[in-house]
XYZ file of C-alpha atoms in Angstrom:
378
model
C -153.967 176.754 3.164
C -151.199 175.870 0.920
C -151.894 173.808 -2.204
C -148.620 172.483 -3.675
C -148.368 170.514 -6.812
C -145.180 168.889 -7.760
C -144.343 167.957 -11.093
C -141.827 165.399 -12.306
C -141.270 166.254 -16.055
C -139.045 166.265 -18.868
C -137.321 169.791 -19.312
C -136.864 169.084 -23.040
C -140.795 169.030 -23.423
C -142.238 171.502 -20.998
C -141.767 175.018 -22.404
C -140.950 178.188 -20.619
C -144.520 179.382 -21.273
C -145.965 176.346 -19.362
C -143.645 176.764 -16.449
C -144.707 180.464 -16.148
C -148.375 179.584 -16.111
C -147.859 176.914 -13.432
C -146.977 179.575 -10.867
C -150.033 181.084 -9.865
C -151.056 183.044 -6.752
C -154.657 182.264 -5.342
C -156.475 184.768 -3.082
C -156.685 184.072 0.670
C -159.223 181.485 1.200
C -160.874 179.876 4.220
C -160.868 176.191 4.470
C -164.394 175.797 3.230
C -163.753 178.377 0.339
C -160.932 176.046 -0.836
C -162.733 172.949 -0.747
C -165.501 174.609 -2.687
C -163.224 176.143 -5.159
C -160.553 173.751 -5.493
C -162.223 171.991 -8.252
C -162.996 175.383 -10.184
C -159.340 176.292 -9.828
C -157.923 172.972 -11.068
C -160.473 173.260 -14.024
C -159.227 176.724 -14.921
C -155.598 175.626 -14.678
C -156.366 172.666 -16.892
C -158.018 175.182 -19.302
C -154.955 177.576 -19.159
C -152.513 174.633 -19.992
C -154.705 173.349 -22.921
C -152.297 172.715 -25.987
C -149.101 172.348 -23.893
C -147.659 168.858 -23.672
C -147.102 167.571 -19.877
C -145.986 164.039 -19.557
C -147.990 161.765 -17.288
C -145.150 160.984 -15.065
C -146.138 163.574 -12.124
C -147.277 163.455 -8.743
C -149.073 165.888 -6.423
C -149.467 166.652 -2.716
C -151.812 168.842 -0.577
C -150.470 170.521 2.589
C -152.719 172.282 5.084
C -151.930 175.530 6.911
C -153.889 177.568 9.591
C -156.993 179.569 8.220
C -156.983 182.863 6.449
C -153.517 182.432 4.994
C -152.692 182.779 1.241
C -153.135 179.523 -0.813
C -150.192 179.166 -3.184
C -150.249 176.772 -6.173
C -146.745 176.214 -7.032
C -144.597 173.827 -9.027
C -141.147 172.536 -8.351
C -138.883 171.264 -11.226
C -136.132 168.773 -11.163
C -134.360 166.443 -13.269
C -135.919 162.980 -14.068
C -134.353 160.403 -11.657
C -134.041 156.855 -12.689
C -133.001 153.611 -10.902
C -130.577 152.814 -13.664
C -127.042 153.971 -12.828
C -124.241 154.156 -15.691
C -122.021 151.197 -15.490
C -118.607 152.294 -14.049
C -115.644 152.452 -16.369
C -113.375 149.436 -16.552
C -110.427 151.111 -14.772
C -112.877 152.257 -11.730
C -113.679 148.444 -11.361
C -109.851 147.629 -11.504
C -109.050 150.573 -9.164
C -111.877 149.180 -6.558
C -110.637 145.640 -6.560
C -106.876 146.436 -6.387
C -107.094 149.771 -4.169
C -105.287 148.289 -1.177
C -102.565 147.154 -3.191
C -102.114 150.315 -4.981
C -102.256 151.959 -1.758
C -99.206 149.869 -0.274
C -97.418 150.159 -3.302
C -97.339 153.895 -3.662
C -96.994 154.334 0.332
C -93.764 152.111 0.327
C -92.656 154.005 -2.743
C -92.888 157.184 -1.137
C -91.011 155.892 2.050
C -88.131 154.791 -0.117
C -88.067 157.953 -2.177
C -87.361 160.154 0.837
C -85.368 157.766 2.731
C -82.912 156.689 0.032
C -82.926 159.948 -1.498
C -81.521 161.530 1.738
C -78.807 158.708 1.905
C -77.820 159.413 -1.831
C -77.598 163.356 -0.960
C -75.538 162.885 2.173
C -73.345 160.277 0.768
C -72.472 161.529 -2.839
C -72.086 165.024 -1.594
C -69.458 163.722 1.019
C -71.403 165.072 3.784
C -71.550 168.697 2.465
C -75.541 168.428 1.958
C -76.222 166.659 5.164
C -75.253 164.415 8.023
C -76.308 161.177 9.714
C -79.144 163.134 11.538
C -80.281 164.408 8.196
C -80.954 160.825 7.191
C -82.841 160.047 10.315
C -84.964 163.000 9.433
C -85.540 161.765 5.796
C -86.527 158.433 6.806
C -88.880 159.765 9.472
C -90.439 162.270 6.856
C -90.691 159.262 4.202
C -92.517 156.949 6.797
C -94.925 159.920 7.831
C -95.815 160.805 4.278
C -96.009 157.088 3.270
C -98.458 156.664 5.996
C -100.557 159.618 4.563
C -100.577 157.927 1.206
C -101.379 154.375 2.151
C -104.338 155.267 4.353
C -106.844 153.310 2.260
C -105.042 150.039 3.009
C -104.313 150.741 6.656
C -100.794 152.349 6.220
C -98.843 149.173 6.850
C -95.957 149.654 4.350
C -94.008 146.878 5.773
C -94.626 143.074 5.523
C -93.379 142.575 9.130
C -96.278 144.756 10.324
C -98.858 143.307 8.462
C -97.556 140.018 9.676
C -97.916 141.180 13.095
C -101.343 142.452 12.611
C -102.456 138.950 11.046
C -101.132 137.174 14.218
C -102.500 139.806 16.844
C -105.256 141.983 15.250
C -107.064 139.309 13.157
C -106.058 141.179 10.021
C -106.925 138.572 7.085
C -104.372 136.139 6.309
C -105.301 136.045 2.795
C -104.369 139.804 2.397
C -100.673 139.273 3.491
C -99.228 138.116 0.234
C -100.905 140.996 -1.527
C -99.685 143.479 0.682
C -96.239 142.152 0.997
C -95.972 141.984 -2.849
C -97.129 145.389 -3.323
C -94.784 146.763 -0.734
C -91.607 145.035 -2.257
C -92.502 146.363 -5.741
C -93.177 149.706 -4.359
C -89.824 149.551 -2.701
C -88.216 148.421 -5.997
C -89.932 151.267 -7.878
C -88.908 153.894 -5.564
C -85.133 152.588 -5.560
C -85.080 152.681 -9.294
C -86.334 156.315 -9.342
C -83.701 157.157 -6.877
C -81.076 155.530 -8.904
C -82.151 157.439 -12.080
C -82.179 160.620 -10.212
C -78.594 160.271 -8.883
C -76.924 158.241 -11.422
C -74.596 160.927 -12.685
C -73.485 161.779 -9.101
C -72.842 157.916 -8.529
C -70.795 157.953 -11.718
C -68.517 160.883 -10.396
C -68.414 159.406 -6.856
C -67.466 155.790 -7.910
C -65.061 157.016 -10.601
C -66.795 155.916 -13.674
C -70.213 154.935 -15.260
C -69.270 151.310 -15.137
C -68.121 150.999 -11.707
C -70.580 150.132 -9.110
C -69.204 148.677 -5.751
C -70.521 147.493 -2.310
C -69.581 148.430 1.146
C -66.807 146.258 2.489
C -65.300 146.067 -1.000
C -64.514 149.554 -1.874
C -63.954 152.916 -0.103
C -66.397 154.575 -2.611
C -69.124 151.946 -2.356
C -72.665 153.510 -3.299
C -74.600 150.360 -2.668
C -75.418 151.463 0.716
C -77.597 154.048 -0.715
C -80.261 151.433 -1.470
C -79.911 148.738 1.084
C -78.474 148.310 4.482
C -74.939 146.851 5.392
C -73.723 146.151 8.811
C -70.698 147.842 10.541
C -67.449 145.727 10.180
C -67.285 144.910 13.804
C -70.882 143.299 14.109
C -71.046 139.498 14.576
C -73.956 137.591 13.296
C -75.656 137.407 16.591
C -75.088 141.139 16.910
C -76.455 141.794 13.632
C -79.870 139.764 14.196
C -80.282 141.253 17.735
C -80.041 144.994 16.344
C -82.793 144.536 13.839
C -84.747 142.490 16.295
C -84.812 145.305 18.933
C -85.362 147.985 16.525
C -88.415 146.192 14.979
C -89.619 145.382 18.458
C -89.612 148.916 19.272
C -91.401 149.915 16.216
C -94.235 147.325 16.436
C -94.816 148.078 20.248
C -95.130 151.960 19.605
C -97.361 151.337 16.562
C -99.790 149.356 18.520
C -99.678 152.170 21.194
C -100.311 154.789 18.857
C -103.431 153.085 17.399
C -104.969 151.747 20.654
C -108.302 153.126 21.175
C -108.289 152.319 24.774
C -105.234 154.415 25.453
C -105.935 157.957 26.505
C -103.192 159.264 24.849
C -103.471 157.373 21.453
C -102.386 159.335 18.524
C -105.693 159.197 16.489
C -105.371 161.590 13.372
C -101.672 162.423 14.677
C -100.658 158.773 14.037
C -98.430 159.656 11.107
C -96.669 162.518 12.835
C -96.138 160.109 15.802
C -94.536 157.471 13.426
C -92.253 160.261 12.259
C -90.968 160.564 15.552
C -90.528 156.861 16.152
C -88.511 156.259 12.992
C -86.451 159.333 13.702
C -85.801 158.189 17.284
C -85.031 154.552 16.069
C -82.525 155.843 13.620
C -80.897 158.268 15.671
C -80.467 155.663 18.631
C -80.133 152.321 17.117
C -79.231 152.816 13.417
C -75.504 152.720 13.384
C -74.883 149.014 13.913
C -76.820 147.702 10.773
C -78.654 150.639 9.192
C -82.052 149.915 10.951
C -83.662 148.265 7.947
C -86.656 146.857 10.164
C -88.664 146.283 6.934
C -88.264 143.221 4.411
C -89.687 145.583 1.516
C -87.312 148.521 2.219
C -84.183 146.440 2.198
C -84.895 143.265 -0.042
C -86.565 145.331 -2.814
C -83.855 147.968 -3.280
C -81.155 145.365 -2.924
C -82.510 143.537 -5.917
C -82.806 146.642 -7.826
C -79.034 147.455 -6.932
C -78.147 143.664 -8.143
C -80.111 144.225 -11.423
C -78.576 147.646 -12.273
C -74.922 146.293 -11.752
C -73.699 146.144 -8.332
C -73.191 142.469 -8.910
C -73.367 139.310 -6.331
C -71.560 141.281 -3.593
C -75.059 142.853 -2.521
C -75.683 139.262 -1.249
C -72.242 138.529 -0.014
C -71.291 141.483 1.997
C -71.578 141.343 5.693
C -70.928 137.509 5.689
C -74.278 137.081 3.803
C -76.036 139.634 5.816
C -78.935 140.161 3.323
C -81.237 137.489 5.098
C -81.342 139.316 8.397
C -83.257 142.258 7.510
C -85.595 139.709 5.953
C -86.271 137.517 8.949
C -85.430 139.592 12.024
C -88.173 142.050 11.403
C -90.893 139.490 11.553
C -89.715 138.082 14.984
C -89.089 141.479 16.260
C -92.417 142.935 15.142
C -94.530 140.013 16.468
C -92.688 140.058 19.906
C -93.075 143.790 20.153
C -96.891 143.524 19.465
C -97.195 140.628 21.755
C -95.313 142.515 24.551
C -97.799 145.458 24.190
C -100.887 143.293 24.224
C -99.594 141.046 27.047
C -99.161 144.186 29.583
C -101.112 146.844 28.227
C -103.810 146.211 25.324
C -107.280 145.215 26.728
C -109.093 144.988 23.409
C -111.015 141.704 22.674
C -109.274 141.195 19.108
C -106.233 140.266 20.526
C -105.428 136.307 21.126
C -103.574 137.458 24.306
C -106.888 138.443 25.604
C -108.474 134.996 25.265
C -108.337 131.929 27.266
C -104.874 130.447 27.486
C -103.327 133.426 25.741
C -104.859 132.276 22.495
C -103.162 128.813 22.659
C -106.650 127.091 23.172
C -107.377 127.934 19.236
C -104.259 125.622 18.279
C -105.987 122.119 18.661
C -109.068 123.511 16.669
C -106.786 124.866 13.833
C -104.750 121.488 13.848
C -108.074 119.506 13.682
C -109.424 121.757 11.105
C -106.457 121.264 8.852
C -106.164 117.477 9.435
C -106.847 115.646 6.213
C -109.899 113.378 6.019
C -109.252 109.674 6.086
C -109.775 107.946 2.603
C -112.093 104.900 2.600
C -111.067 102.407 -0.197
C -113.632 100.235 -1.482
C -111.011 97.526 -2.755
């Protein structure tokens, strides 16, 4: 038999002497002997603990084992547990509420730090510390590490990717403005850090600390470190199509990487797969426009370059090219995602896999947004 007594106590009130007396070894007893003597043993223990203060908050349990085994009286001690938990610190509450925004902010910042950092190194060293392939490697690494950093929010780090997920994966629309703002601010912060790090080299390259020029207006322009500018031979249609096709490839592959119904889905290797995706896009489609494929990656740093002294030419260059990296990725990512869903995706969370390819929802949405008729009593 085993008689086990468990005590919940306050360790500050129960002395070491009391704890030592609680551990008693009782001689082998049959079940009948234990039944007859249990009252005597408990009375003896009560006498032995007289004068020692033990709190009333305790509980006991009786366990039976086969006959003729040693009956052991034991006590287990632990800290007093209460249902009341300390209120979290104010910053913990802020972090919990804003965690997704912080995640996208820092993920995009890491993307820019590595991407624009390698562009700055290659440009300012006149090609001695890298070449075009180095730039592709740098952007690929930045994307991979940015995805790791922003895992808490889904690792979008691109407003167009978030938009495509809203359209095709039922991602909450209410989160899109928060994600987009966080991504743009993260890109701006990353660009500012790169500029601060390479400012002395930019001064030497440009020819002075008060000289800041833009591609198309100078042979020693450095604005291309921070945002993309098209090649001189590119037409407006060619500029848009280049960004559109690169963005479509990006979203098509992102959906393939994350498709659970795809036997070769990347799973935990998704960041590595994205690294090769960005590297491939840069190596194969990056020459003509610089493969921005991301509003935050281009607009945020472009705004920073305007603020730090590159002037209005950052908006005028390339026949006002600046709006194309803002608009084209939304069309490209949405089209690339739709293309994957149309021919390969079988999940139920895509509107493509609903009746009439999702267009049956449009009448309901329009009716839901139709303003109610006002009835006048006049």
